[in-house]
Coordinates of C-alpha atoms and ligand atoms in Angstrom, one line a residue:
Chain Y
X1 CA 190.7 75.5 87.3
X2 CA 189.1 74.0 85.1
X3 CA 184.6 74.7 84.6
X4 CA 182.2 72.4 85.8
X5 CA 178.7 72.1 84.2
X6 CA 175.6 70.3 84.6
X7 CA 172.9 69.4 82.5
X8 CA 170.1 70.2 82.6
X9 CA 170.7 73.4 83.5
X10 CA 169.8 77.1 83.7
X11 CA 170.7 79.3 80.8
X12 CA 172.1 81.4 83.5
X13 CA 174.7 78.7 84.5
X14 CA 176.0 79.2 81.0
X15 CA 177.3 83.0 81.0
X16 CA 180.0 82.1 83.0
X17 CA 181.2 80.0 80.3
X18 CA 183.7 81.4 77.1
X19 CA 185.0 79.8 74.1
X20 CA 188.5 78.4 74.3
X21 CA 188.2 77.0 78.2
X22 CA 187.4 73.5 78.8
X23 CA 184.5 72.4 80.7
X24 CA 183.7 68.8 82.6
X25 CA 179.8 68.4 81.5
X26 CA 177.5 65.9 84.1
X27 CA 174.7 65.0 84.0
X28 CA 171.9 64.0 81.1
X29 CA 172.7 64.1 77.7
X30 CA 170.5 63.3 74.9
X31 CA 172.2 61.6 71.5
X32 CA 170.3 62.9 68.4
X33 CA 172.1 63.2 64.8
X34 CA 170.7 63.8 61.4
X35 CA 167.6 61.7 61.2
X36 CA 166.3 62.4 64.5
X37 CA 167.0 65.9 63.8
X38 CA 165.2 66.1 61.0
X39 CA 162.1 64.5 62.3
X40 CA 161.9 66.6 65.7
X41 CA 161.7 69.4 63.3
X42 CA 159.4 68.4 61.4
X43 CA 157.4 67.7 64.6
X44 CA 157.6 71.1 66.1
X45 CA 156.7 72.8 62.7
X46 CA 153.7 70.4 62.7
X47 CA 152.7 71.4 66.5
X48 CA 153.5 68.2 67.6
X49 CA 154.7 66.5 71.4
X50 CA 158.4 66.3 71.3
X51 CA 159.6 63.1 72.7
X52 CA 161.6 65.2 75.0
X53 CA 161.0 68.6 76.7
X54 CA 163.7 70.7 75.0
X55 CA 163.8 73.4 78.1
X56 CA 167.4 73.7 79.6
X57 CA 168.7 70.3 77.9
X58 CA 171.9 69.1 75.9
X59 CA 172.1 67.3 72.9
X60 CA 174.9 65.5 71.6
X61 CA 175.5 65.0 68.4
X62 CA 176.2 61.4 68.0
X63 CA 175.3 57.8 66.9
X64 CA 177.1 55.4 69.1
X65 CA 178.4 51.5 67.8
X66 CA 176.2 48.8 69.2
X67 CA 177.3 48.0 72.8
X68 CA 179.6 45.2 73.9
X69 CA 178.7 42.5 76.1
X70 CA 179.5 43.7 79.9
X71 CA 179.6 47.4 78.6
X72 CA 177.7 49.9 79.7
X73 CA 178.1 51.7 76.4
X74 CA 180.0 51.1 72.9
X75 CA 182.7 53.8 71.3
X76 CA 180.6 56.7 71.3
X77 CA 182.5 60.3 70.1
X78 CA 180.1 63.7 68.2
X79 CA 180.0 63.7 65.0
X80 CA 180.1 66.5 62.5
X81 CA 178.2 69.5 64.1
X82 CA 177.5 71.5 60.4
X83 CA 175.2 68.8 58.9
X84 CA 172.8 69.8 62.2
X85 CA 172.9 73.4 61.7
X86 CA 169.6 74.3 59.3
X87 CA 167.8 72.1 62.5
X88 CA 169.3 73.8 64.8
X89 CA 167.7 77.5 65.6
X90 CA 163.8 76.0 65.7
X91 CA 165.2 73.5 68.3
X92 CA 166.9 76.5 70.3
X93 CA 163.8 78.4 69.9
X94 CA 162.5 75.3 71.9
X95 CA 164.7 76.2 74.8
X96 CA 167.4 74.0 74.0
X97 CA 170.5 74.8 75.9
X98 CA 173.2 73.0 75.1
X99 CA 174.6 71.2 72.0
X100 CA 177.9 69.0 71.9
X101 CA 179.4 68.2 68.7
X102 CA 182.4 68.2 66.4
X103 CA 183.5 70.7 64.1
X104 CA 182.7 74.5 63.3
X105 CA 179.3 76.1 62.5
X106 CA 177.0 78.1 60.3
X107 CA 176.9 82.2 60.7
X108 CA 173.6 81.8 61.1
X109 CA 173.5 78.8 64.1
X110 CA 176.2 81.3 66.2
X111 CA 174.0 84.0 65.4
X112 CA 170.5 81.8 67.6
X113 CA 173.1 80.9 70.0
X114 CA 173.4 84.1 71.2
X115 CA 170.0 85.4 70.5
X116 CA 169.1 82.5 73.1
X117 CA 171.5 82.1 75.4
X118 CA 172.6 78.8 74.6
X119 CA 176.5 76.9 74.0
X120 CA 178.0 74.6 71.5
X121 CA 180.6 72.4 73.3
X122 CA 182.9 70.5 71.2
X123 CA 183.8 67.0 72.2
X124 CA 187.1 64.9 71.6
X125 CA 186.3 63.9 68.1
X126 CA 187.2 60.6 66.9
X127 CA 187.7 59.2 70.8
X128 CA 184.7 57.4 70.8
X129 CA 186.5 54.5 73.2
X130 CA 187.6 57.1 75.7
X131 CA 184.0 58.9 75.4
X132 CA 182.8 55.8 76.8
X133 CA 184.4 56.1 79.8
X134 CA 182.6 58.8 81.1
X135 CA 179.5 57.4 80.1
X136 CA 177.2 55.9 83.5
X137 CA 173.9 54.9 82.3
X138 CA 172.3 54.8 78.7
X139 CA 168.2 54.8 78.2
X140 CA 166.6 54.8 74.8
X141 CA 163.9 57.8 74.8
X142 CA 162.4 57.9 71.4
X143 CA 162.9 56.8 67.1
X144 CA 164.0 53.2 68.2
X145 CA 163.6 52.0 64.3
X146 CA 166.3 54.6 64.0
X147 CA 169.2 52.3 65.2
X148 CA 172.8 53.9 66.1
X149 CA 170.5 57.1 65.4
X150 CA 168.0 57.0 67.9
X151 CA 167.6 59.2 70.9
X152 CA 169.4 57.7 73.9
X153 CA 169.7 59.4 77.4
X154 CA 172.8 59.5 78.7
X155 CA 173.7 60.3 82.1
X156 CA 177.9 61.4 82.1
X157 CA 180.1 62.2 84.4
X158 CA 182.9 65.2 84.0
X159 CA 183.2 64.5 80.3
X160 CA 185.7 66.5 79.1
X161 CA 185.0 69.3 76.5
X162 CA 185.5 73.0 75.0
X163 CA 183.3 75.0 74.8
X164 CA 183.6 76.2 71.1
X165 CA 180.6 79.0 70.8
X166 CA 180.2 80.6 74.0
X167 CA 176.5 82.2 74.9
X168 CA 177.9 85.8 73.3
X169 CA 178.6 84.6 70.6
X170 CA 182.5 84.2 71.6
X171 CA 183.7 81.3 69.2
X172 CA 187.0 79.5 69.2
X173 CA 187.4 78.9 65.2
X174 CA 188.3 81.6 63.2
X175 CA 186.5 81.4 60.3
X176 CA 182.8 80.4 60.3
X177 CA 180.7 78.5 57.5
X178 CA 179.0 81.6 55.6
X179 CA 176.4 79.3 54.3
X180 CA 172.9 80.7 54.0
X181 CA 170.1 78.6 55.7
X182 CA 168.8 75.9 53.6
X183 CA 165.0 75.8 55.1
X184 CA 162.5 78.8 55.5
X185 CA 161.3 78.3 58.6
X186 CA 163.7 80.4 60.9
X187 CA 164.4 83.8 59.3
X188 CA 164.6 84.8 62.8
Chain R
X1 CA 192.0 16.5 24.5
X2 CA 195.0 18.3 27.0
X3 CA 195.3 16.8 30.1
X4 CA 195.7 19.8 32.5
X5 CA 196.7 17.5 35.3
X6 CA 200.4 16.8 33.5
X7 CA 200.3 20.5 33.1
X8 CA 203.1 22.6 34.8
X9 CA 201.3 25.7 34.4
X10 CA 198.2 23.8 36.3
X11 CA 200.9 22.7 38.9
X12 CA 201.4 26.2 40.0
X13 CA 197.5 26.9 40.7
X14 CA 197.0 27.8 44.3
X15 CA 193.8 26.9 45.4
X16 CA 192.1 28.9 48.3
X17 CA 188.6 28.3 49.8
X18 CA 186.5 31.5 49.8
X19 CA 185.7 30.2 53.8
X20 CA 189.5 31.0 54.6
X21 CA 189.3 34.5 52.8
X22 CA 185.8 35.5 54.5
X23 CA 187.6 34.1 58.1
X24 CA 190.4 36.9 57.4
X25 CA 188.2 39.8 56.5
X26 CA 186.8 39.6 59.3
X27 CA 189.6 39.6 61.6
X28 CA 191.0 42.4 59.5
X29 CA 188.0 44.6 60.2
X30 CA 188.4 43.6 63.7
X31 CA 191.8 44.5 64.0
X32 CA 191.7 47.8 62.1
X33 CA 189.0 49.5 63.9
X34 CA 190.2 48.2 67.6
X35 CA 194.5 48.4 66.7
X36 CA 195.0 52.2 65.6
X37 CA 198.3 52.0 62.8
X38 CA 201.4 51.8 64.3
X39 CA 202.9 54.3 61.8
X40 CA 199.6 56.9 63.2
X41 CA 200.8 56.5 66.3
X42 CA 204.2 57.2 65.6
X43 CA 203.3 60.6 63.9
X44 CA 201.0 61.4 66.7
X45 CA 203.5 61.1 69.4
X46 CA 205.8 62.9 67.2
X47 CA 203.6 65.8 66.7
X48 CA 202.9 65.5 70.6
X49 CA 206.9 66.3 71.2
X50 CA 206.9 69.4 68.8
X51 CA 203.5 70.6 69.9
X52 CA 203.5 73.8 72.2
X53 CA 199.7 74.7 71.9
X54 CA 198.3 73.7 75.3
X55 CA 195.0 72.6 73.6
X56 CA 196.6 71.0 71.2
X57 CA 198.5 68.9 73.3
X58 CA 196.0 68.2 75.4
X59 CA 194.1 66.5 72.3
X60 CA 196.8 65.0 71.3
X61 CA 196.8 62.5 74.1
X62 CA 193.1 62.6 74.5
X63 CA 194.1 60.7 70.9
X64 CA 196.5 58.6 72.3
X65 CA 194.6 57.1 75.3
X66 CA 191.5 56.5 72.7
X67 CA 193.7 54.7 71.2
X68 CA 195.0 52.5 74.4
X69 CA 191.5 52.4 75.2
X70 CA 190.3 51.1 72.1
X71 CA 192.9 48.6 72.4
X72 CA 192.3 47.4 75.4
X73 CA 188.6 47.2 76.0
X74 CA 188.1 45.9 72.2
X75 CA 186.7 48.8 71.4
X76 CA 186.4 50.4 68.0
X77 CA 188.3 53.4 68.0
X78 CA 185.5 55.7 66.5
X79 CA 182.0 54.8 66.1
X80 CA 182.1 55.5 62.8
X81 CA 183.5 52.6 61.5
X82 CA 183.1 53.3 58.5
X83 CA 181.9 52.2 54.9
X84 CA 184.8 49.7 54.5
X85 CA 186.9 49.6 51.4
X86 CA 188.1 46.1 50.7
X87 CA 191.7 46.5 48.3
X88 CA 192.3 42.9 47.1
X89 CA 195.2 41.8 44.9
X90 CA 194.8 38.4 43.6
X91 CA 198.2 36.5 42.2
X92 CA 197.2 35.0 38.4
X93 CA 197.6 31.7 39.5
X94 CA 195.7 31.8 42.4
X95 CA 192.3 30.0 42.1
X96 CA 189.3 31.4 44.4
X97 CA 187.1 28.0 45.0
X98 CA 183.9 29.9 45.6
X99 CA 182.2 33.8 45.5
X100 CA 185.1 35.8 46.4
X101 CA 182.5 38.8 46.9
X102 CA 180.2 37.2 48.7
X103 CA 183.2 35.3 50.6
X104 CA 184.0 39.6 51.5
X105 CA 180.5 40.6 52.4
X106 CA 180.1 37.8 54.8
X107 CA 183.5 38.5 56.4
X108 CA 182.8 42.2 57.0
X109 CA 179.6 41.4 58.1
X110 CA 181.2 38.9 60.9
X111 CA 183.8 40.9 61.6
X112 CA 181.6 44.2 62.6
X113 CA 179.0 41.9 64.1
X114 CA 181.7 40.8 66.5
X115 CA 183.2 43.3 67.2
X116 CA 179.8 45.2 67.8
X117 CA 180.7 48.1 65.2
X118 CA 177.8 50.5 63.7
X119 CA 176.8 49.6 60.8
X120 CA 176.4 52.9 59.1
X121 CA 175.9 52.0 55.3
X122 CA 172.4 52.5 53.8
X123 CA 171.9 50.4 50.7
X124 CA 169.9 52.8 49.2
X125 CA 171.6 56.3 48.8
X126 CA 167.4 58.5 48.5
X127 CA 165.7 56.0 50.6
X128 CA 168.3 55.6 53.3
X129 CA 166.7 52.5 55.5
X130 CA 168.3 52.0 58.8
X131 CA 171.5 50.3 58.1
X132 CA 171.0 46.7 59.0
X133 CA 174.7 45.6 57.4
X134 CA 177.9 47.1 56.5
X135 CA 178.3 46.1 52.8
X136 CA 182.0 47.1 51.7
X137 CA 183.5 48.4 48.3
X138 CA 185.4 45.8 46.8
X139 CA 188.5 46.6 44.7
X140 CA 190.4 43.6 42.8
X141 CA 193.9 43.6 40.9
X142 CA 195.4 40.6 39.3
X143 CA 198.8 40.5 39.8
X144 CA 201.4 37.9 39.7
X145 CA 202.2 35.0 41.3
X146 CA 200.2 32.7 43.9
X147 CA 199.7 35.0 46.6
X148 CA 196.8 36.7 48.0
X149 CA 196.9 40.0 49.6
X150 CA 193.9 41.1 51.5
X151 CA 193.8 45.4 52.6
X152 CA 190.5 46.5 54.6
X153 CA 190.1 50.4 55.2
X154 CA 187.4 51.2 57.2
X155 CA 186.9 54.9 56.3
X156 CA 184.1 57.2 58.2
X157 CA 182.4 59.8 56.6
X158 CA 183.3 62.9 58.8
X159 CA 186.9 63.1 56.8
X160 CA 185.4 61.4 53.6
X161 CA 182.6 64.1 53.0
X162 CA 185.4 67.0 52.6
X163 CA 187.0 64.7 49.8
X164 CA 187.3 67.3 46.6
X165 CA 188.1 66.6 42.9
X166 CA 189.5 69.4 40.9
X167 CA 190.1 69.1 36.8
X168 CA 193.1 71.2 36.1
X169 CA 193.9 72.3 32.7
X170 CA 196.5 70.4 31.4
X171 CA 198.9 73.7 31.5
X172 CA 197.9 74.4 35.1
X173 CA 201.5 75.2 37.8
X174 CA 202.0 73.5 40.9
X175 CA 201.5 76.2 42.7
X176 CA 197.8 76.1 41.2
X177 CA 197.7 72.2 42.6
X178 CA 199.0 73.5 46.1
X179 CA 196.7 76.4 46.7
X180 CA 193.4 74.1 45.6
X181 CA 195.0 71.1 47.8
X182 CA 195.5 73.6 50.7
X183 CA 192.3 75.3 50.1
X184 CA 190.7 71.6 50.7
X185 CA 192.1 71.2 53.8
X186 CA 191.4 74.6 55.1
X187 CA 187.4 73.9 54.2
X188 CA 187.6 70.6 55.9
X189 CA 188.6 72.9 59.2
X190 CA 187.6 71.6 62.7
X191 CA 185.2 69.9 60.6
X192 CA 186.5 66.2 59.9
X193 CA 188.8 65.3 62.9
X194 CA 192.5 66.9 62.6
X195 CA 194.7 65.9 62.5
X196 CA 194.6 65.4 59.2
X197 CA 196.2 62.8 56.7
X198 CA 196.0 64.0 53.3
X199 CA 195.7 61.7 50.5
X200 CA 196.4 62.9 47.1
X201 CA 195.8 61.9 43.7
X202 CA 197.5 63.4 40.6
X203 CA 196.4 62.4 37.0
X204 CA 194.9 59.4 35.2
X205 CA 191.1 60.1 35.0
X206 CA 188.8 61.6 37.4
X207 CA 187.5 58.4 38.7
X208 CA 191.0 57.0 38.8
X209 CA 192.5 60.4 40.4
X210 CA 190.3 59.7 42.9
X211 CA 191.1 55.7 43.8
X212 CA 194.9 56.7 44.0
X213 CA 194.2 59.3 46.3
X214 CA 192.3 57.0 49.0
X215 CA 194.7 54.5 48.1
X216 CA 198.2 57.1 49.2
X217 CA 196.1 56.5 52.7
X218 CA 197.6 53.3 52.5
X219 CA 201.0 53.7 52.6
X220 CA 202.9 54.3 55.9
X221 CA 203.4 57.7 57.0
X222 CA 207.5 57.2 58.1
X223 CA 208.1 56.5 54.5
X224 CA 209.6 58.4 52.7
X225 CA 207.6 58.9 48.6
X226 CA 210.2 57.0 46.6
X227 CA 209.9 59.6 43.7
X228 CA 211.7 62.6 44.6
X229 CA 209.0 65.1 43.3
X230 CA 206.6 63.7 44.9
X231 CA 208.3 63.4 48.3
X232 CA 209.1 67.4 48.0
X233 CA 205.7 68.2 46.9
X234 CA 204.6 66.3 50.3
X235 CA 207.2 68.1 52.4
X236 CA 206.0 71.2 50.7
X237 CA 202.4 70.5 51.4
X238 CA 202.9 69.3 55.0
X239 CA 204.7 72.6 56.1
X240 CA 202.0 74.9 54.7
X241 CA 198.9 72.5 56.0
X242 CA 200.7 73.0 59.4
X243 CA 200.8 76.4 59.2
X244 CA 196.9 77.0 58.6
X245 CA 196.7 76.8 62.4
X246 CA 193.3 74.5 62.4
X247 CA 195.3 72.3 65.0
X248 CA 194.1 68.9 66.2
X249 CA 190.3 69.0 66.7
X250 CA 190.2 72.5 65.1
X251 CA 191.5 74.3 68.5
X252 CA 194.5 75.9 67.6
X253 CA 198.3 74.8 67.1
X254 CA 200.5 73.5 64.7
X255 CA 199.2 69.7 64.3
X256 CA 197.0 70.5 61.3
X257 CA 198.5 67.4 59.3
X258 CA 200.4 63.9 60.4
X259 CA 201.3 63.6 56.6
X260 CA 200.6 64.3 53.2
X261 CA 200.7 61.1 50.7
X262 CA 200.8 61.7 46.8
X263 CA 200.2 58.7 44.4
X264 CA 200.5 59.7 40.7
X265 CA 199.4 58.6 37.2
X266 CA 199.8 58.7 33.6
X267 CA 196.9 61.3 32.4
X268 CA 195.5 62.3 28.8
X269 CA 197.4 65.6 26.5
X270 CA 193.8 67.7 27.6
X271 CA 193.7 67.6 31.4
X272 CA 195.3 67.2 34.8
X273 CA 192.7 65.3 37.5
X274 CA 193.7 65.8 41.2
X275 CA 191.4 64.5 43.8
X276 CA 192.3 65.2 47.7
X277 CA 191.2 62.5 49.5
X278 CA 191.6 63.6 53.6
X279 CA 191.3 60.9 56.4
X280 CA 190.7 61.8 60.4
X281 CA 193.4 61.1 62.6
X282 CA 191.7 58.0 63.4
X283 CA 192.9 56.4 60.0
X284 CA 192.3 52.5 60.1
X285 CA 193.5 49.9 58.1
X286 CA 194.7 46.3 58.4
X287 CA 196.5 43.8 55.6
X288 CA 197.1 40.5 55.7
X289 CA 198.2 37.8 53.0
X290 CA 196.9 34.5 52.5
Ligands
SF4_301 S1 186.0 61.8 60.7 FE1 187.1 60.0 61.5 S2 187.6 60.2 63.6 FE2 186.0 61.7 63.0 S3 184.1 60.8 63.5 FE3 184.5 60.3 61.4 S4 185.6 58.4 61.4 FE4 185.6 59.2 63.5

């Protein structure tokens, strides 16, 4: 049988999940890549209100096309986890539950994911058109000026994924980045 | 004073409003970011047939009905479509009345407007502005005749990022140029959407190692490399890429690679470029000829 999760959610809800088994996420998901990454970092180092309260959430690492006329969404598949990963332990810190992506990650970034209980989730990557399809209703939270890389709600339903880092630290790829940290901040 | 009119030579000029080439750039971006490549899914559904991972497999047709998707709703087949690189091969007695660039610009422009793509191509590399346009590369070649030949590649940067160039020493084995080609793809991982096709370029300079290599993308993945080095070094290649076990989406299984594509060129006495170029599963390109 296949696992059933929905966001936002518990960190509890997450133990029962391990890497290698597929999950159907519903529920809210917020898109956030690079830029928007970068900025709410810098807005939690400065003290600042997030646009969104981190506790218990998903991200989803992605920058959808513009959306078609009678669409509800465009193509909209992750994009490559890695370039997220120096962001990624100050937002976990933040309570952050949940992350959906492509690709493998930094020692370091499976390291927070077990020190707080989160997941990564990997997401068909490069099926953007049948991403879509799961996709029920789309609202634009925050960074507008950001285009394709601004912070959109989405609310999904059963959208297939793996979970690829599980909340021990379980992780389906063999052979993670070694990379140290590029930033100070978390030497946590 | 000649009169070019009673020239044969000027007889033989083919004329072709920039209007008509901008009008086919545009439906070339359409179609190659909503029509995945016929030869692509070929290899996927053979790949799908010899696949035994369950994971795998199950990717594998997530792949396939993204693709039928795509196809059917208009939709671009990753929203990453791409910086587009334009290849254009223009016949020496073809005439372009007009700004052939601009005429290429303007089509991309249409074509992604229309077919509401991301634009995802900053014009300035440090100050990165929103991307308000998708401006391509444009690549020309004069070659004979009167024809035209128009070849749009929309490439995204997931699969582009984990391109690598190597400078070999001119002395260097093959099996050096297999290890580093194999090492590429084994950093590229679960990283850049596997399965993988593996461009690869072998000689000429660095910059021109690397054009070949994005330009082995081109050719169709059922055909066979006319040189029969080449197509043994690509057999050779395929088989041990398939045995890293990175498996479509980086989960596991033996679809690491559809195909491996080597273009080569003549190099100097001192060195020995090769550049890997590796494109996503979702590799996109349309032609046309005018
Ligand atoms: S690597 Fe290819 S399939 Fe993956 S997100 Fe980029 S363009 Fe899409």
């Amino acid at each position: 049988m296949v696992k059933e999760l929905t966001t936002p959610t518990s960190k509890k809800s997450l133990e029962k999940l391990r890497a290698g088994e597929q999950v159907l996420l519903s529920g809210f998901i917020y898109t956030a890549r690079d830029q928007a990454h970068k900025r709410l970092y810098q807005m939690i180092l400065r003290g600042e209100k997030l646009p969104l309260v981190l506790e218990g959430q998903a991200i989803y690492y992605c920058g959808p096309t513009k959306t078609p006329k009678g669409k509800i969404i465009g193509s909209c598949g992750p994009t490559t986890s890695g370039r997220m990963d120096d962001f990624t332990p100050l937002l976990l810190r933040q309570g952050l539950a949940v992350m959906i992506g492509k690709g493998n990650r930094s020692e370091f970034v499976r390291k927070a994911i077990k020190e707080y209980k989160a997941v990564y989730l990997v997401a068909p990557a490069g099926c953007g058109a049948l991403l879509s399809t799961f996709v029920k209703e789309v609202s634009p939270i925050a960074f507008k000026d950001l285009g394709p890389e601004a912070i959109y709600r989405l609310k999904v339903e059963k959208m297939p994924l793996w979970v690829a880092i599980d909340s021990y630290a379980g992780t389906i790829f063999p052979k993670l980045n070694n990379r140290p940290k590029n930033n100070e901040e978390a030497t946590d | 004073m000649v009169s070019l009119k009673n020239d044969e030579e000027f007889q033989k000029i083919r004329i072709i409003p920039a209007r008509v080439i901008q009008q086919t750039v545009g439906n070339l971006c359409l179609q190659a970011n909503t029509l995945l490549r016929k030869d692509v899914i070929i290899a996927l559904n053979k790949a799908l047939a010899k696949e035994k991972n369950q994971r795998a497999r199950i990717c594998l047709k997530q792949i396939l009905d993204n693709a039928q998707i795509a196809r059917s709703e208009k939709l671009a087949i990753c929203q990453d479509t791409g910086l587009p690189s334009v290849f254009i091969e223009i016949g020496s007695n073809v005439h372009v009345d007009g700004n052939l660039y601009k005429a290429v610009s303007s089509g991309v422009m249409e074509g992604y407007r229309r077919g509401y793509f991301r634009d995802s191509v900053v014009i300035d590399p440090l100050e990165r502005a929103t991307p308000a346009s998708s401006i391509p590369l444009v690549h020309t070649e004069i070659t004979g005749g009167r024809r035209l030949h128009i070849i749009v590649l929309p490439k995204g940067f997931g699969c582009e990022n984990k391109t690598r160039l190597k400078m070999f020493l001119p002395t260097a084995s093959k099996e050096e140029i297999i290890a580093f080609i194999i090492e590429t793809v084994s950093c590229a991982g679960a990283d850049a959407c596997p399965p993988y096709i593996v461009g690869v370029g072998i000689g000429g300079t660095a910059d021109y190692a690397c054009f070949i290599a994005k330009k082995a993308l081109l050719r169709p993945l059922n055909h066979r490399n006319s040189d029969s080095v080449l197509a043994n070094l690509e057999d050779t290649l395929l088989k041990k890429i398939n045995r890293l076990g990175i498996g479509p989406m980086g989960l596991g299984g033996k679809t690491t690679a559809l195909a491996v594509k080597i273009e080569k060129a003549a190099t100097h006495i001192a060195g020995l470029p090769v550049c890997v170029n590796i494109s996503c599963h979702a590799l996109r390109s349309a032609e046309a000829d005018i």
